[in-house]
PDB file of C-alpha atoms in Angstrom:
ATOM      1  CA  GLN A 257    -104.308  23.289  -3.003  1.00  0.00           C
ATOM      2  CA  VAL A 258    -104.735  20.508  -0.498  1.00  0.00           C
ATOM      3  CA  GLN A 259    -105.514  16.970  -1.572  1.00  0.00           C
ATOM      4  CA  LEU A 260    -107.305  14.716   0.889  1.00  0.00           C
ATOM      5  CA  VAL A 261    -107.690  10.954   0.683  1.00  0.00           C
ATOM      6  CA  GLU A 262    -109.852   9.019   3.118  1.00  0.00           C
ATOM      7  CA  SER A 263    -109.451   5.346   3.934  1.00  0.00           C
ATOM      8  CA  GLY A 264    -110.479   2.824   6.553  1.00  0.00           C
ATOM      9  CA  GLY A 265    -114.156   2.491   5.825  1.00  0.00           C
ATOM     10  CA  GLY A 266    -115.904  -0.844   5.637  1.00  0.00           C
ATOM     11  CA  LEU A 267    -118.610  -3.086   7.005  1.00  0.00           C
ATOM     12  CA  VAL A 268    -118.831  -3.620  10.754  1.00  0.00           C
ATOM     13  CA  GLN A 269    -121.404  -4.990  13.157  1.00  0.00           C
ATOM     14  CA  ALA A 270    -123.182  -2.758  15.612  1.00  0.00           C
ATOM     15  CA  GLY A 271    -121.037  -2.198  18.670  1.00  0.00           C
ATOM     16  CA  GLY A 272    -117.857  -2.567  16.676  1.00  0.00           C
ATOM     17  CA  SER A 273    -115.129  -0.077  15.851  1.00  0.00           C
ATOM     18  CA  LEU A 274    -113.472   1.441  12.797  1.00  0.00           C
ATOM     19  CA  LYS A 275    -110.666   3.936  12.405  1.00  0.00           C
ATOM     20  CA  LEU A 276    -110.811   6.274   9.437  1.00  0.00           C
ATOM     21  CA  SER A 277    -107.746   8.026   8.084  1.00  0.00           C
ATOM     22  CA  CYS A 278    -107.485  11.232   6.112  1.00  0.00           C
ATOM     23  CA  ALA A 279    -104.119  11.672   4.411  1.00  0.00           C
ATOM     24  CA  ALA A 280    -103.276  15.136   3.130  1.00  0.00           C
ATOM     25  CA  SER A 281    -100.834  16.380   0.561  1.00  0.00           C
ATOM     26  CA  GLY A 282    -100.091  19.758  -0.966  1.00  0.00           C
ATOM     27  CA  ARG A 283     -99.869  22.857   1.146  1.00  0.00           C
ATOM     28  CA  THR A 284     -98.662  22.879   4.738  1.00  0.00           C
ATOM     29  CA  PHE A 285    -101.006  20.571   6.556  1.00  0.00           C
ATOM     30  CA  SER A 286    -100.483  22.257   9.908  1.00  0.00           C
ATOM     31  CA  SER A 287    -102.076  25.417   8.497  1.00  0.00           C
ATOM     32  CA  TYR A 288    -105.448  23.728   8.235  1.00  0.00           C
ATOM     33  CA  ALA A 289    -108.184  22.659  10.555  1.00  0.00           C
ATOM     34  CA  VAL A 290    -109.716  19.350   9.546  1.00  0.00           C
ATOM     35  CA  ALA A 291    -113.235  18.083   9.960  1.00  0.00           C
ATOM     36  CA  TRP A 292    -115.154  14.920   9.285  1.00  0.00           C
ATOM     37  CA  PHE A 293    -118.605  15.032   7.773  1.00  0.00           C
ATOM     38  CA  ARG A 294    -120.937  12.234   6.765  1.00  0.00           C
ATOM     39  CA  GLN A 295    -123.852  11.763   4.430  1.00  0.00           C
ATOM     40  CA  ALA A 296    -126.345   8.937   4.680  1.00  0.00           C
ATOM     41  CA  PRO A 297    -128.599   7.939   1.765  1.00  0.00           C
ATOM     42  CA  GLY A 298    -131.425  10.402   1.358  1.00  0.00           C
ATOM     43  CA  LYS A 299    -130.074  12.720   4.039  1.00  0.00           C
ATOM     44  CA  GLU A 300    -128.108  15.934   4.037  1.00  0.00           C
ATOM     45  CA  ARG A 301    -124.441  15.957   4.824  1.00  0.00           C
ATOM     46  CA  GLU A 302    -123.810  16.538   8.512  1.00  0.00           C
ATOM     47  CA  PHE A 303    -120.904  17.551  10.683  1.00  0.00           C
ATOM     48  CA  VAL A 304    -119.265  14.805  12.731  1.00  0.00           C
ATOM     49  CA  ALA A 305    -116.051  16.141  14.298  1.00  0.00           C
ATOM     50  CA  ALA A 306    -113.342  18.738  13.822  1.00  0.00           C
ATOM     51  CA  ILE A 307    -109.888  19.530  15.122  1.00  0.00           C
ATOM     52  CA  ARG A 308    -107.953  22.761  15.112  1.00  0.00           C
ATOM     53  CA  ARG A 309    -104.589  23.124  13.384  1.00  0.00           C
ATOM     54  CA  SER A 310    -102.170  22.133  16.117  1.00  0.00           C
ATOM     55  CA  VAL A 311    -101.618  18.660  17.523  1.00  0.00           C
ATOM     56  CA  GLY A 312    -103.356  18.357  20.858  1.00  0.00           C
ATOM     57  CA  SER A 313    -105.620  21.251  20.010  1.00  0.00           C
ATOM     58  CA  THR A 314    -109.303  21.757  20.620  1.00  0.00           C
ATOM     59  CA  THR A 315    -111.714  19.246  19.178  1.00  0.00           C
ATOM     60  CA  TYR A 316    -115.413  19.475  18.414  1.00  0.00           C
ATOM     61  CA  TYR A 317    -118.033  16.766  18.081  1.00  0.00           C
ATOM     62  CA  ALA A 318    -121.623  16.403  17.022  1.00  0.00           C
ATOM     63  CA  ASP A 319    -123.829  15.396  19.933  1.00  0.00           C
ATOM     64  CA  SER A 320    -124.689  12.162  18.155  1.00  0.00           C
ATOM     65  CA  VAL A 321    -121.087  10.923  18.276  1.00  0.00           C
ATOM     66  CA  LYS A 322    -119.771  12.544  21.444  1.00  0.00           C
ATOM     67  CA  GLY A 323    -118.202   9.956  23.728  1.00  0.00           C
ATOM     68  CA  ARG A 324    -117.982   7.377  20.936  1.00  0.00           C
ATOM     69  CA  PHE A 325    -115.795   9.048  18.281  1.00  0.00           C
ATOM     70  CA  THR A 326    -112.369  10.612  18.710  1.00  0.00           C
ATOM     71  CA  ILE A 327    -110.630  12.869  16.207  1.00  0.00           C
ATOM     72  CA  SER A 328    -106.862  13.253  16.285  1.00  0.00           C
ATOM     73  CA  ARG A 329    -104.049  14.419  14.035  1.00  0.00           C
ATOM     74  CA  ASP A 330    -100.343  14.071  13.428  1.00  0.00           C
ATOM     75  CA  ASN A 331     -99.022  17.024  11.453  1.00  0.00           C
ATOM     76  CA  ALA A 332     -95.696  15.292  10.803  1.00  0.00           C
ATOM     77  CA  LYS A 333     -97.620  12.558   8.985  1.00  0.00           C
ATOM     78  CA  SER A 334    -100.140  14.981   7.454  1.00  0.00           C
ATOM     79  CA  THR A 335    -102.884  12.702   8.688  1.00  0.00           C
ATOM     80  CA  VAL A 336    -106.082  13.018  10.666  1.00  0.00           C
ATOM     81  CA  TRP A 337    -107.883  10.029  12.138  1.00  0.00           C
ATOM     82  CA  LEU A 338    -111.412   9.395  13.286  1.00  0.00           C
ATOM     83  CA  GLN A 339    -111.640   6.555  15.784  1.00  0.00           C
ATOM     84  CA  MET A 340    -115.220   5.315  15.875  1.00  0.00           C
ATOM     85  CA  ASN A 341    -116.311   3.052  18.715  1.00  0.00           C
ATOM     86  CA  SER A 342    -119.670   1.611  19.742  1.00  0.00           C
ATOM     87  CA  LEU A 343    -120.907   1.997  16.208  1.00  0.00           C
ATOM     88  CA  LYS A 344    -124.628   2.032  15.518  1.00  0.00           C
ATOM     89  CA  PRO A 345    -126.595   1.370  12.323  1.00  0.00           C
ATOM     90  CA  ASP A 346    -127.407   5.099  12.263  1.00  0.00           C
ATOM     91  CA  ASP A 347    -123.691   5.766  11.750  1.00  0.00           C
ATOM     92  CA  THR A 348    -123.937   4.210   8.288  1.00  0.00           C
ATOM     93  CA  ALA A 349    -122.899   6.858   5.764  1.00  0.00           C
ATOM     94  CA  VAL A 350    -120.200   8.041   3.426  1.00  0.00           C
ATOM     95  CA  TYR A 351    -117.620   9.810   5.556  1.00  0.00           C
ATOM     96  CA  TYR A 352    -115.702  12.767   4.153  1.00  0.00           C
ATOM     97  CA  CYS A 353    -112.769  14.667   5.550  1.00  0.00           C
ATOM     98  CA  ALA A 354    -112.423  18.345   4.777  1.00  0.00           C
ATOM     99  CA  ALA A 355    -109.833  21.037   5.414  1.00  0.00           C
ATOM    100  CA  ASP A 356    -110.007  24.773   5.893  1.00  0.00           C
ATOM    101  CA  THR A 357    -107.932  27.445   7.598  1.00  0.00           C
ATOM    102  CA  ASN A 358    -110.954  28.187   9.813  1.00  0.00           C
ATOM    103  CA  VAL A 359    -112.273  25.355  11.962  1.00  0.00           C
ATOM    104  CA  ARG A 360    -115.626  27.153  12.137  1.00  0.00           C
ATOM    105  CA  ALA A 361    -115.942  27.628   8.387  1.00  0.00           C
ATOM    106  CA  THR A 362    -119.505  27.224   7.164  1.00  0.00           C
ATOM    107  CA  LYS A 363    -118.197  25.656   3.990  1.00  0.00           C
ATOM    108  CA  TYR A 364    -114.859  23.880   4.132  1.00  0.00           C
ATOM    109  CA  GLU A 365    -112.592  24.588   1.184  1.00  0.00           C
ATOM    110  CA  TYR A 366    -111.017  21.189   0.443  1.00  0.00           C
ATOM    111  CA  TRP A 367    -112.713  17.797   0.428  1.00  0.00           C
ATOM    112  CA  GLY A 368    -111.782  14.183  -0.002  1.00  0.00           C
ATOM    113  CA  GLN A 369    -113.680  11.677  -2.098  1.00  0.00           C
ATOM    114  CA  GLY A 370    -115.266   9.888   0.853  1.00  0.00           C
ATOM    115  CA  THR A 371    -115.172   6.412   2.345  1.00  0.00           C
ATOM    116  CA  GLN A 372    -118.198   4.211   2.985  1.00  0.00           C
ATOM    117  CA  VAL A 373    -118.996   3.043   6.502  1.00  0.00           C
ATOM    118  CA  THR A 374    -121.741   0.464   6.895  1.00  0.00           C
ATOM    119  CA  VAL A 375    -122.898  -0.707  10.312  1.00  0.00           C
ATOM    120  CA  SER A 376    -125.073  -3.800  10.370  1.00  0.00           C
ATOM    121  CA  SER A 377    -127.551  -4.509  13.129  1.00  0.00           C
TER     122      SER A 377
END
């Protein structure tokens, strides 16, 4: 079992920045790829970014956030971050982190409870 807890969400004006954290506990964190997903009201959950198991490893981004968001991890701290810059109102959603042994998993195995991000225009 892996437990994930997100934090760092909040209300920010368009053009601003937020940094989300995903703290993990349980099994060896370095064994898992981690991804961020988001779900806006009335919309399906969508992929945002992912990072492979090792620090400094390959990252993946949705086209909608590429160049604005950065995912990173510190396995010693069992934490993954999502730095979000140049935020837009369309980025408003509940953001979830998820973990799986396969970064390309179609359905990630472990999920956090989510953190709300609201971007005002």
